[in-house]
Tab-separated table of N, CA and C and ligand atoms in Angstrom:
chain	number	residue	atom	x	y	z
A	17	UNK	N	-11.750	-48.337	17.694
A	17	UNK	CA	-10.503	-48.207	16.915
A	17	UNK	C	-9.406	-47.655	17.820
A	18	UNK	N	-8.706	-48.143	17.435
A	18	UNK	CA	-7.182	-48.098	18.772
A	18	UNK	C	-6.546	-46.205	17.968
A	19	UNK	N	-6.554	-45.575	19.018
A	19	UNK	CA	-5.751	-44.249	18.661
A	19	UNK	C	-4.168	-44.209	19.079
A	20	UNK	N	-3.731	-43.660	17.920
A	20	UNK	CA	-2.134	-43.473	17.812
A	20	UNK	C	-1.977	-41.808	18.198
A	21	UNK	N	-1.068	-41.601	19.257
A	21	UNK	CA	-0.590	-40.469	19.143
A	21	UNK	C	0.322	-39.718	18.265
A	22	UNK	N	0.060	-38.534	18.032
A	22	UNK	CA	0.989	-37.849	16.804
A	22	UNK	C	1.533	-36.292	17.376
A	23	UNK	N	2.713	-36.434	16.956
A	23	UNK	CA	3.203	-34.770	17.739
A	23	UNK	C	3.292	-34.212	16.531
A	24	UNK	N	3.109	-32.812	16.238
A	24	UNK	CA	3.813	-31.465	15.324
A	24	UNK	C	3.877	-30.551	15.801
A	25	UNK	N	3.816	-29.593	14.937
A	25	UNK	CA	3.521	-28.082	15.348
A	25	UNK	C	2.627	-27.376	13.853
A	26	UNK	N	1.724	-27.197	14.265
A	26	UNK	CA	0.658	-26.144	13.588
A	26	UNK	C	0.287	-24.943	13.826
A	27	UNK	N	1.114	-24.164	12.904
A	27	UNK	CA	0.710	-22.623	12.536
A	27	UNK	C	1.914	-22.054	14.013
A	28	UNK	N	3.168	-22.575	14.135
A	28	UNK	CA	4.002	-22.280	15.514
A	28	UNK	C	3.503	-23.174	16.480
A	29	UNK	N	2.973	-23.676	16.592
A	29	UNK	CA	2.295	-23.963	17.744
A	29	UNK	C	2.674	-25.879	18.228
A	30	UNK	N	3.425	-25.958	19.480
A	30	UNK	CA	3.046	-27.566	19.499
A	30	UNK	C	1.632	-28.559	19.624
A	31	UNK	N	1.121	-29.643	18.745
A	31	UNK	CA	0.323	-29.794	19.015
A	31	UNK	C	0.516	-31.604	19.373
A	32	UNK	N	-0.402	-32.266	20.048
A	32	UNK	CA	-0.106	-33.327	20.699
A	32	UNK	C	-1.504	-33.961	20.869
A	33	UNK	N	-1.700	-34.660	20.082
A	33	UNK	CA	-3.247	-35.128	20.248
A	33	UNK	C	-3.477	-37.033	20.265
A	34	UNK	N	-4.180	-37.695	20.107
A	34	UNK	CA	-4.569	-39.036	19.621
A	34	UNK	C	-5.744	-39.230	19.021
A	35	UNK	N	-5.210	-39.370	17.523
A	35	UNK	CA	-5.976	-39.737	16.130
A	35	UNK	C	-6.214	-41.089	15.861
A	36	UNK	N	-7.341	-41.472	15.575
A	36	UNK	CA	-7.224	-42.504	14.825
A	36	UNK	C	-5.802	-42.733	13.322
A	37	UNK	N	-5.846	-43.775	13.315
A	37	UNK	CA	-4.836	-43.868	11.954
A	37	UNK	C	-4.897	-43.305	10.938
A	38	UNK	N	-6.072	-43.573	10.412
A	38	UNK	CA	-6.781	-43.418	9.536
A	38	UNK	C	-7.439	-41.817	9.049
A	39	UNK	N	-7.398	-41.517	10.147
A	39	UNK	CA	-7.796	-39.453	10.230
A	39	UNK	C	-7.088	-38.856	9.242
A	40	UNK	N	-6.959	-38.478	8.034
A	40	UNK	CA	-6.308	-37.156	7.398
A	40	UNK	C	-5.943	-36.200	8.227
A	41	UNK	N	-5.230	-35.358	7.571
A	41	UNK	CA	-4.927	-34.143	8.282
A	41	UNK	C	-5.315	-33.181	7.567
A	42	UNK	N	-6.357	-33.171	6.835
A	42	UNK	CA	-7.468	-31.748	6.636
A	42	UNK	C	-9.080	-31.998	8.141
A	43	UNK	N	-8.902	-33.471	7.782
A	43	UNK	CA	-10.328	-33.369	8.830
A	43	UNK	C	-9.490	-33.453	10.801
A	44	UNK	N	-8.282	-33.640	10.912
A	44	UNK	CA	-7.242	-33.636	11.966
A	44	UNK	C	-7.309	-31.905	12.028
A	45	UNK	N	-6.835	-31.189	11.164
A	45	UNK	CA	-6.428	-29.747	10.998
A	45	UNK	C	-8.223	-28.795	12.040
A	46	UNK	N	-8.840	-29.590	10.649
A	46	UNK	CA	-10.427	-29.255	10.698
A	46	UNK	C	-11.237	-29.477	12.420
A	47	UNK	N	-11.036	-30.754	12.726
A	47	UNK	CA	-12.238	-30.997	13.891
A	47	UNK	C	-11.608	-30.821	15.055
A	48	UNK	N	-10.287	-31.304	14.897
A	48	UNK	CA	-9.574	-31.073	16.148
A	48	UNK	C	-8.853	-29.771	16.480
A	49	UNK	N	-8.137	-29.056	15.275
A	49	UNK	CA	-7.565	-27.542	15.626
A	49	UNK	C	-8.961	-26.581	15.542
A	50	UNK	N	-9.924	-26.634	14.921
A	50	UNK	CA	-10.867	-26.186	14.869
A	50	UNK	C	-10.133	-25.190	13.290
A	51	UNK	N	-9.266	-25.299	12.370
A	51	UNK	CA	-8.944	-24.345	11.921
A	51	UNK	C	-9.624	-25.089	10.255
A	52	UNK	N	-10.469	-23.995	10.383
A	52	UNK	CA	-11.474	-24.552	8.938
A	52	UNK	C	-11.529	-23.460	7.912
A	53	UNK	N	-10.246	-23.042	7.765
A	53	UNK	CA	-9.748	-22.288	6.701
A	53	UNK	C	-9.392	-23.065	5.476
A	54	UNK	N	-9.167	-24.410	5.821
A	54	UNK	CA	-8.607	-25.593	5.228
A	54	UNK	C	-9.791	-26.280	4.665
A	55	UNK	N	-9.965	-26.392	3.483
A	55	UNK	CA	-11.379	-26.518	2.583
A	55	UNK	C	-11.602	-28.025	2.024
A	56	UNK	N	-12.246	-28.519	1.959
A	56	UNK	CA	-12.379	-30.104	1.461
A	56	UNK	C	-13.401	-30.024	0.502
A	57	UNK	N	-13.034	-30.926	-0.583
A	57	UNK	CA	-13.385	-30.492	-2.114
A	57	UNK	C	-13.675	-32.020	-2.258
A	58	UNK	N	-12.301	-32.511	-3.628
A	58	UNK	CA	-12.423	-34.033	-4.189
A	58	UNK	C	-12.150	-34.922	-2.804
A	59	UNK	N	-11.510	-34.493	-1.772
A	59	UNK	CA	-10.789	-35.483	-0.596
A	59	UNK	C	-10.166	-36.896	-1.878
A	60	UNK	N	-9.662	-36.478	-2.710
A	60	UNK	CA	-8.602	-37.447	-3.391
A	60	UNK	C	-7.361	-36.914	-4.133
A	61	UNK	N	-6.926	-35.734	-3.631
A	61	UNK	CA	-6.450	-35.327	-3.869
A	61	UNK	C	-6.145	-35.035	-5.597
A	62	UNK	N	-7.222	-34.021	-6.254
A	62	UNK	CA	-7.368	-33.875	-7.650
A	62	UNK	C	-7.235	-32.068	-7.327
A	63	UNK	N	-8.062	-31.658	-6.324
A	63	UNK	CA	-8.743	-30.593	-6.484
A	63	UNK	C	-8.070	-29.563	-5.664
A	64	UNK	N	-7.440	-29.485	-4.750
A	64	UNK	CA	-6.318	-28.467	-3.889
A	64	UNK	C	-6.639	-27.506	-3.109
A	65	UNK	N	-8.324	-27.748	-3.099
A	65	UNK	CA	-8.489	-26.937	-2.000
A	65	UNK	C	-8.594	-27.620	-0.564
A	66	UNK	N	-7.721	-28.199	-0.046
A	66	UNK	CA	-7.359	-28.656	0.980
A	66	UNK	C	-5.984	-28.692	0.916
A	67	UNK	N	-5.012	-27.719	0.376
A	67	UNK	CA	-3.884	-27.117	0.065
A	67	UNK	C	-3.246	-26.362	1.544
A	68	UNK	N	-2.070	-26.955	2.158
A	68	UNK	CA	-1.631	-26.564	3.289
A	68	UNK	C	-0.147	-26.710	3.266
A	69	UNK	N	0.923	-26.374	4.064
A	69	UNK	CA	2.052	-26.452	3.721
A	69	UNK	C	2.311	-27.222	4.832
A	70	UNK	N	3.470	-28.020	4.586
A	70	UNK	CA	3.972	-29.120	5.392
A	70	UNK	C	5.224	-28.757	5.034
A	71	UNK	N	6.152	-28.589	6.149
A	71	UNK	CA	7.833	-28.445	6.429
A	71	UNK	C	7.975	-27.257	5.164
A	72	UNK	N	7.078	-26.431	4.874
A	72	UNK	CA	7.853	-25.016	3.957
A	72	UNK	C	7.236	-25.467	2.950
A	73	UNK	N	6.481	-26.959	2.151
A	73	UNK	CA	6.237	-26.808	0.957
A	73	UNK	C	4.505	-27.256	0.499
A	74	UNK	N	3.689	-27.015	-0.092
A	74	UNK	CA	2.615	-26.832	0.019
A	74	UNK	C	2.183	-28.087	-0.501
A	75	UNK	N	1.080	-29.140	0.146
A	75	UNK	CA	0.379	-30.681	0.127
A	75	UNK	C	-0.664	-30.846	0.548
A	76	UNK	N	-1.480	-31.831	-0.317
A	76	UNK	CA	-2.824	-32.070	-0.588
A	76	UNK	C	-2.944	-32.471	0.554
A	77	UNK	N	-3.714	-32.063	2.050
A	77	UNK	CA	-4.112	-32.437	3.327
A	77	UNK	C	-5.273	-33.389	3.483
A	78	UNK	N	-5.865	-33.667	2.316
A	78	UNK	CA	-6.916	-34.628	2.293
A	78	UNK	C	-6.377	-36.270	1.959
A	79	UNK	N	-5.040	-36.041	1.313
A	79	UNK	CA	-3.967	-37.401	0.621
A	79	UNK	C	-2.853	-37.402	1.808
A	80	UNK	N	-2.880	-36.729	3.362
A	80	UNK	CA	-1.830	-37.030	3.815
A	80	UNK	C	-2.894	-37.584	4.916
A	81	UNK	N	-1.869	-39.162	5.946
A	81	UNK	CA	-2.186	-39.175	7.211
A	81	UNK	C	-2.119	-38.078	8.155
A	82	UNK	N	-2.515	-37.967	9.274
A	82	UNK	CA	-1.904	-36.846	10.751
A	82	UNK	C	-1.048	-37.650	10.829
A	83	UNK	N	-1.072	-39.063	11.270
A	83	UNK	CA	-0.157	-39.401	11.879
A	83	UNK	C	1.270	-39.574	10.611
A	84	UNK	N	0.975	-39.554	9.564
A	84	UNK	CA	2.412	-39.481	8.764
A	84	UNK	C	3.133	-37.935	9.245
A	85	UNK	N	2.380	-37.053	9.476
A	85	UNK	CA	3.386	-35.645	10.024
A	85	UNK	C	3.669	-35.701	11.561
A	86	UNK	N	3.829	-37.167	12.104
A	86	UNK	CA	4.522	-36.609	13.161
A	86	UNK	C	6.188	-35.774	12.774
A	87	UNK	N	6.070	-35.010	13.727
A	87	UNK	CA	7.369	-34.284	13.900
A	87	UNK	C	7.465	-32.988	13.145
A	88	UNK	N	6.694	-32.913	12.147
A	88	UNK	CA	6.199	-31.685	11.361
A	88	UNK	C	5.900	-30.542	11.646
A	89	UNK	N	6.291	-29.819	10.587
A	89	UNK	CA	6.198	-28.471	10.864
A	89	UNK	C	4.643	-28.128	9.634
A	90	UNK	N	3.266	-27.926	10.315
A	90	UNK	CA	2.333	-27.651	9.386
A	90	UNK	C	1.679	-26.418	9.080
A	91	UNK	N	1.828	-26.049	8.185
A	91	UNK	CA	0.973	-23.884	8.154
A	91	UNK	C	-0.410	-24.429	7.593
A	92	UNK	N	-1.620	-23.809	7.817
A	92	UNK	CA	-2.744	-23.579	7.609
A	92	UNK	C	-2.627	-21.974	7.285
A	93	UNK	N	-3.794	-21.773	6.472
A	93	UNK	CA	-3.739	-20.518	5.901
A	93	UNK	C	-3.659	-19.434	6.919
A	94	UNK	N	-4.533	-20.180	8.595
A	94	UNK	CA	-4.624	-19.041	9.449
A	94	UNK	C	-3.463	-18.564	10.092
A	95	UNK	N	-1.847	-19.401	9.705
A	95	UNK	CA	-0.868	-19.405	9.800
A	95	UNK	C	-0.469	-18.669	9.272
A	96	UNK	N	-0.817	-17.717	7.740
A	96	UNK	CA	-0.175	-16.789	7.413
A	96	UNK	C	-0.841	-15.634	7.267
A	97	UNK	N	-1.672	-15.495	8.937
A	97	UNK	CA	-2.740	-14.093	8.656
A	97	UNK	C	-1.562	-12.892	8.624
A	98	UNK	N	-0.186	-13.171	9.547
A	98	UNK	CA	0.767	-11.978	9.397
A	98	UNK	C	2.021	-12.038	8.661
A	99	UNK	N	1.866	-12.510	7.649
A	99	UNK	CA	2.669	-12.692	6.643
A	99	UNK	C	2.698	-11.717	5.691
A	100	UNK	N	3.908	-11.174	5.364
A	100	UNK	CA	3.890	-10.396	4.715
A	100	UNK	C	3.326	-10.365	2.889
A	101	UNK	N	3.719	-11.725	2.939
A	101	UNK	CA	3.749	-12.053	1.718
A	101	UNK	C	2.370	-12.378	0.920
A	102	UNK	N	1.877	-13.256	1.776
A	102	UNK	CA	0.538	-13.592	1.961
A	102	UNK	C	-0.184	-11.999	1.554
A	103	UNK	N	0.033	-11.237	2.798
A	103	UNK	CA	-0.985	-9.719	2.550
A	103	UNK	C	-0.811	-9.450	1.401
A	104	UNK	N	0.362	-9.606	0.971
A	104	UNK	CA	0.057	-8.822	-1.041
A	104	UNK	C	-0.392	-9.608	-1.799
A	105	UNK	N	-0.752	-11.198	-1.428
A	105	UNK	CA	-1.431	-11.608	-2.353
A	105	UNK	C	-2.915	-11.540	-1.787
A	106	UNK	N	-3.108	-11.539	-0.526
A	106	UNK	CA	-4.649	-11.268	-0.459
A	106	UNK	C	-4.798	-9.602	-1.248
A	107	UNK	N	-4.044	-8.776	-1.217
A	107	UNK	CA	-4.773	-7.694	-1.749
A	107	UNK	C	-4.640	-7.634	-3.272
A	108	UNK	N	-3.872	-8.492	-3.450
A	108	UNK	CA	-3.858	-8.287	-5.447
A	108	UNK	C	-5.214	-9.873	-5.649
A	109	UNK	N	-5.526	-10.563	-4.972
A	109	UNK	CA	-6.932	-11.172	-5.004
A	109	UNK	C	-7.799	-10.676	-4.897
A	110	UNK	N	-8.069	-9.593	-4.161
A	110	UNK	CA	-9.149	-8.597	-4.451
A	110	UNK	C	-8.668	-7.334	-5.435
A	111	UNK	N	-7.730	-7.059	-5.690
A	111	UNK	CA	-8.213	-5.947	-7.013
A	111	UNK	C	-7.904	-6.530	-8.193
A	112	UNK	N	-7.910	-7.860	-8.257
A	112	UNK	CA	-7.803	-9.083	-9.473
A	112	UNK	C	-8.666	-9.415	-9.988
A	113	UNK	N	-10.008	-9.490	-8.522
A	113	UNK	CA	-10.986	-10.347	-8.718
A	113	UNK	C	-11.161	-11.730	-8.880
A	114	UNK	N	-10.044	-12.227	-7.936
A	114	UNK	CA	-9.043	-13.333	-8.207
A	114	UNK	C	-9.989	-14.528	-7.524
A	115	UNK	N	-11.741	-14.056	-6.832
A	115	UNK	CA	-12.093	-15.071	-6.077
A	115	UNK	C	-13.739	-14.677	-6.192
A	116	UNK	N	-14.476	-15.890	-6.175
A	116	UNK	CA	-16.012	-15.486	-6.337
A	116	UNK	C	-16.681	-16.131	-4.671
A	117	UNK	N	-16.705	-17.759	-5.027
A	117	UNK	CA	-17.297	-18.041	-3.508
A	117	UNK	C	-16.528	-18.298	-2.809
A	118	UNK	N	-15.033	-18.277	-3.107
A	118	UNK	CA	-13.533	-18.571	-2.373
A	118	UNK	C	-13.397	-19.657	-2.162
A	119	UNK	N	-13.825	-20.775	-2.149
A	119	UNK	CA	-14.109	-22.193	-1.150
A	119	UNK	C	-12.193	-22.338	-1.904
A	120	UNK	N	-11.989	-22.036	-3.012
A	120	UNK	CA	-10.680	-22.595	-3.551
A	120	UNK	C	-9.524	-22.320	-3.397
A	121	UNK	N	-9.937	-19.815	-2.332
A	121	UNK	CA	-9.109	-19.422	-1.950
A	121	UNK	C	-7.727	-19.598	-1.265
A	122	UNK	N	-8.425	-20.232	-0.335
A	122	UNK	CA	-7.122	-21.152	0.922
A	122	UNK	C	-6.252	-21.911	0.378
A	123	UNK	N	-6.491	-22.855	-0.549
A	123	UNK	CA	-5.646	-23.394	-1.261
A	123	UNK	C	-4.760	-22.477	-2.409
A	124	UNK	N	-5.339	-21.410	-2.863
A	124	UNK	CA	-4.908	-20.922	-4.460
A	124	UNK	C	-3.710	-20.181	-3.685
A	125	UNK	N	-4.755	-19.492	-2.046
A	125	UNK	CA	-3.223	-18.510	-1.453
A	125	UNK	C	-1.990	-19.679	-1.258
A	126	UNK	N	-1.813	-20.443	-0.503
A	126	UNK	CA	-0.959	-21.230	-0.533
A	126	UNK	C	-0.565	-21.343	-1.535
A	127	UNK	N	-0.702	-21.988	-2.590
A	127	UNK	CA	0.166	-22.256	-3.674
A	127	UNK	C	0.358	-21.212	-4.436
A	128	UNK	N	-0.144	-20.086	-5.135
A	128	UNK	CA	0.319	-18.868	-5.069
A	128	UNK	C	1.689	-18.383	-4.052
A	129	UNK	N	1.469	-18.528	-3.011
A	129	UNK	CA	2.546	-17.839	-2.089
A	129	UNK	C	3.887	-18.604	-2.173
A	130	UNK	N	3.957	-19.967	-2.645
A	130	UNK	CA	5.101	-20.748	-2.986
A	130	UNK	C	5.483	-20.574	-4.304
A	131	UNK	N	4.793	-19.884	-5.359
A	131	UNK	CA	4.793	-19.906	-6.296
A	131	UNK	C	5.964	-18.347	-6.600
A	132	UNK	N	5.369	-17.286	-5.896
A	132	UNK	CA	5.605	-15.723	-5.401
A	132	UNK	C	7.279	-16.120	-4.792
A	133	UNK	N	7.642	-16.686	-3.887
A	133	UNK	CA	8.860	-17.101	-3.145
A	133	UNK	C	9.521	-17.807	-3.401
A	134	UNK	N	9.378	-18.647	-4.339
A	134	UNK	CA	10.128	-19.779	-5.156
A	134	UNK	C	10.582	-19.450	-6.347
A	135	UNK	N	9.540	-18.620	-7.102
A	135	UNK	CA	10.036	-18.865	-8.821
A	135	UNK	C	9.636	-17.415	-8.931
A	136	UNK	N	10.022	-16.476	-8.081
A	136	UNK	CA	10.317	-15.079	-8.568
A	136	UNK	C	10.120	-14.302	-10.101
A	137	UNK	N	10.792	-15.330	-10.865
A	137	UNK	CA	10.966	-14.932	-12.702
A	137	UNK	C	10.028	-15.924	-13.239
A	138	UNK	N	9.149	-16.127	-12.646
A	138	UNK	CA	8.039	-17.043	-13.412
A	138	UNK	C	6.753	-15.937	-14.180
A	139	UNK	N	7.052	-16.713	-15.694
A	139	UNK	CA	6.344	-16.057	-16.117
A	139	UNK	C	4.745	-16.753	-16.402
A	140	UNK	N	4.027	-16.363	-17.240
A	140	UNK	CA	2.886	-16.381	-17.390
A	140	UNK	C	2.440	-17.826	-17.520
A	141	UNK	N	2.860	-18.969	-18.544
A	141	UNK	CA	2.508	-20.350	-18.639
A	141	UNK	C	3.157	-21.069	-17.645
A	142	UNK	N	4.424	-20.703	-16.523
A	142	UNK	CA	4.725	-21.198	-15.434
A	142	UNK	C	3.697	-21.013	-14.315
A	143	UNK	N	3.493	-20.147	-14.419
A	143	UNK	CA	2.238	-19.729	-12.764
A	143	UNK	C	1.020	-20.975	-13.327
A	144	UNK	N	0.392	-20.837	-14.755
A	144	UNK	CA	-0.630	-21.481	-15.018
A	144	UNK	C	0.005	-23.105	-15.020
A	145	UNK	N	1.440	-23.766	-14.963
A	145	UNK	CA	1.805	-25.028	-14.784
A	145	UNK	C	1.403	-24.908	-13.546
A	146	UNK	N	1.827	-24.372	-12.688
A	146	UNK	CA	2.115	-24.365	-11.104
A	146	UNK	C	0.820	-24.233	-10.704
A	147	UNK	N	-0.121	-23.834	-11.301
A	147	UNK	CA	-1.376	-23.926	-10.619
A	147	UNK	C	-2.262	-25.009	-11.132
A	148	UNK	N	-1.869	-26.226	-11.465
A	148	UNK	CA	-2.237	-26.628	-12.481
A	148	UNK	C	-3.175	-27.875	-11.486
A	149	UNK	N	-2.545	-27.918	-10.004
A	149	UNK	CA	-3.087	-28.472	-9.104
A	149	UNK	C	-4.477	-27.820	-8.470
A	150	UNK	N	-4.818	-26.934	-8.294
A	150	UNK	CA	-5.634	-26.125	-7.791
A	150	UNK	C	-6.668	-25.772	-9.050
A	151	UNK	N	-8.023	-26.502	-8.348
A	151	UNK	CA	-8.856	-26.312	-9.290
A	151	UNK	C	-10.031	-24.688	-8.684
A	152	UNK	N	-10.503	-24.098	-9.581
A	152	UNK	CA	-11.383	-23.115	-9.266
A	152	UNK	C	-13.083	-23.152	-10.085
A	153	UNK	N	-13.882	-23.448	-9.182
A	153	UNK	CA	-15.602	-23.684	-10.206
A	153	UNK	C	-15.738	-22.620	-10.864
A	154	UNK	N	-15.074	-21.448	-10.140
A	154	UNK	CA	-16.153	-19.723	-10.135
A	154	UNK	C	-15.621	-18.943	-11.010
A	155	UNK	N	-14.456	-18.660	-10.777
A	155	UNK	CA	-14.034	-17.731	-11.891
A	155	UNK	C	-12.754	-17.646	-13.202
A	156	UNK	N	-12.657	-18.934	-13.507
A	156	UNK	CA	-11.739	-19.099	-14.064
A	156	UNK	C	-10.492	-18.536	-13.675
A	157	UNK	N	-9.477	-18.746	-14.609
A	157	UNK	CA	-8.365	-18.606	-13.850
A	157	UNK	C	-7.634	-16.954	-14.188
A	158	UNK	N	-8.176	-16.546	-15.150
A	158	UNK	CA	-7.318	-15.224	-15.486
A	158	UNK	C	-6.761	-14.162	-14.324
A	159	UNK	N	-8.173	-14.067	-13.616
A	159	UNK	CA	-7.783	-13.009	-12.205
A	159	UNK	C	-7.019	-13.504	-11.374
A	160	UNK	N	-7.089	-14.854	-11.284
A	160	UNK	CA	-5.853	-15.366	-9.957
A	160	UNK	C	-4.560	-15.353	-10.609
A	161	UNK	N	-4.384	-15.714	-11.953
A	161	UNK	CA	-2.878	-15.107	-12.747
A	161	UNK	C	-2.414	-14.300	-12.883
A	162	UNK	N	-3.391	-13.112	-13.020
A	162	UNK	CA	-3.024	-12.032	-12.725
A	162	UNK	C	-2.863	-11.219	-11.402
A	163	UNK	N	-2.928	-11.581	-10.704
A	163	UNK	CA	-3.241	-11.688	-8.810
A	163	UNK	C	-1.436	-11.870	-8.766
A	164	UNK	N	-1.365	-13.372	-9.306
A	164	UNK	CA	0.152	-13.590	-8.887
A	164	UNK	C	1.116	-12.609	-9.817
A	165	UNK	N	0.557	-12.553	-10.911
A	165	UNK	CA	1.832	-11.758	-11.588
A	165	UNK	C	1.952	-10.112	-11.046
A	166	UNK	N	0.613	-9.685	-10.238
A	166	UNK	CA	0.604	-8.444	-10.091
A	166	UNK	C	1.673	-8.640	-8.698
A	167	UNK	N	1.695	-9.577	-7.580
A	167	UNK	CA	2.917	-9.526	-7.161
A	167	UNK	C	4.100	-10.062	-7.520
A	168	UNK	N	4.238	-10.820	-8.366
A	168	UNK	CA	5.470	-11.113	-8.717
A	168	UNK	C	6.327	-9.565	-9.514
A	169	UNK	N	5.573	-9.085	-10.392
A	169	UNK	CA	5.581	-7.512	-10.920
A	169	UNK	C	6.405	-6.787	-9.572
A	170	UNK	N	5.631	-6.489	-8.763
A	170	UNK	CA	6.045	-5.401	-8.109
A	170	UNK	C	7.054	-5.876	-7.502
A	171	UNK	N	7.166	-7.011	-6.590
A	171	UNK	CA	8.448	-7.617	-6.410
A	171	UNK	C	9.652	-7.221	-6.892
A	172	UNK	N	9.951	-7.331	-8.406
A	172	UNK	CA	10.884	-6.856	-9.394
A	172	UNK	C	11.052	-5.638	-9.965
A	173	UNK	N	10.001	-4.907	-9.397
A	173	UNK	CA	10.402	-3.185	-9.419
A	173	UNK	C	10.041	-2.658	-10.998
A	174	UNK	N	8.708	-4.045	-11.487
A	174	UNK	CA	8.258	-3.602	-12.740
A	174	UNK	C	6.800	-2.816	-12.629
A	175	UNK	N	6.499	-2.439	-13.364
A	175	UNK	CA	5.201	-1.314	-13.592
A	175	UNK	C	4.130	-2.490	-13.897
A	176	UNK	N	3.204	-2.498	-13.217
A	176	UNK	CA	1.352	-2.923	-12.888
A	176	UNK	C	1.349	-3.510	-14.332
A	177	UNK	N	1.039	-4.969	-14.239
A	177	UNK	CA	0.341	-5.628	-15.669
A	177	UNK	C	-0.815	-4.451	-16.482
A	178	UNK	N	-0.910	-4.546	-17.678
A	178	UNK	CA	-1.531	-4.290	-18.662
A	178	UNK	C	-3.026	-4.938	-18.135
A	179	UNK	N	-3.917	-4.359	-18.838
A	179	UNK	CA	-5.394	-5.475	-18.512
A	179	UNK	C	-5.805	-5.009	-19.600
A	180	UNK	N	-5.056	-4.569	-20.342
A	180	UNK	CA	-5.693	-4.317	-22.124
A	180	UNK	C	-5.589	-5.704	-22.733
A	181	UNK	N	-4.866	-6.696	-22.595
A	181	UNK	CA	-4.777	-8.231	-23.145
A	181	UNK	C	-6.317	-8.428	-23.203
A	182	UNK	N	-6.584	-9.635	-24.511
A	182	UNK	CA	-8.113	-10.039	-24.112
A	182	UNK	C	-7.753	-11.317	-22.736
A	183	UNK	N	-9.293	-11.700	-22.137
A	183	UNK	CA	-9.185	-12.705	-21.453
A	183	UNK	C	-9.069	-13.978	-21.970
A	184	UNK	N	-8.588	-14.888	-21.129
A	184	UNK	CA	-8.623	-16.500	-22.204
A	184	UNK	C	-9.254	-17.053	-21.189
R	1	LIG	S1	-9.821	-31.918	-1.148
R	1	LIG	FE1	-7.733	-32.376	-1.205
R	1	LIG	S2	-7.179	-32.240	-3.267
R	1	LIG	FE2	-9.358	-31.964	-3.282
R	2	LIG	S1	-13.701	-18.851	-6.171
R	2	LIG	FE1	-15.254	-20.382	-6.110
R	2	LIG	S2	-14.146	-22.225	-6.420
R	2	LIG	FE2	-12.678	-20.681	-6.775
């Protein structure tokens, strides 16, 4: 099979390789960056844990070519180990309980973190639209809603969600 070259940049970084055509850019991200933070689930794009951001906005990496991002700017999760933003949602995922075997994590942080930076005043049935891409086996969704609202909360200089609500 004849390989096409493709330029971007992943996680800052220029990268410059030759893919087949046909290569995604979760198994591109995966075999060739070695960065397997990036999770493969339905690979038909249903399920979002192969959730990565492309040019600032977050896309199913199993439904894109590599070679459609030439020129791209691509984040992988290991892209936002020093992010500020990111850190408060990894730590309101753990006192949320926002994750069991994680495989869905990588994706939920991503879209969570666009969710946190975008729609600031999003309330409770918006986060659950917005996540509506990102599927989870393990723990349903209450702790990761509450994960995001516990930073969206503090963000706005409001006082720590309630956890007296029942669960749904
Ligand atoms: S693996 Fe990409 S959406 Fe499921
Ligand atoms: S924590 Fe296991 S799939 Fe979400």
């Amino acid at each position: 099979m004849a390989l096409t070259r493709v330029c971007m940049t992943v996680n800052g970084q220029p990268v410059d390789e030759q893919v087949e055509p046909r290569t995604h850019l979760a198994d591109f991200l995966r075999e060739n960056g070695g960065l397997t933070g990036t999770n493969l689930g339905c690979e038909h794009g249903v399920c979002g844990a192969c959730t990565i951001e492309i040019d600032g906005a977050p896309a199913r990496s199993c439904i894109t070519f590599a070679v459609a991002c030439e020129g791209a700017s691509v984040r992988t999760i290991e892209g936002f180990s020093e992010d500020p933003v990111m850190a408060e949602l990894r730590a309101a995922f753990t006192a949320e309980h926002a994750l069991q075997c994680g495989y869905c994590t990588p994706g939920m942080l991503v879209t969570a973190r666009d969710i946190v930076t975008r729609l600031p005043d999003a309330d409770e049935p918006r986060i659950r639209r917005e996540l509506s891409g990102n599927l989870c086996r393990c723990t349903g969704y209450v702790g990761i809603v509450r994960a995001i609202q516990r930073v969206l909360h503090k963000n706005r200089g409001q006082s720590p969600i309630s956890h007296d609500a029942p669960a749904k």
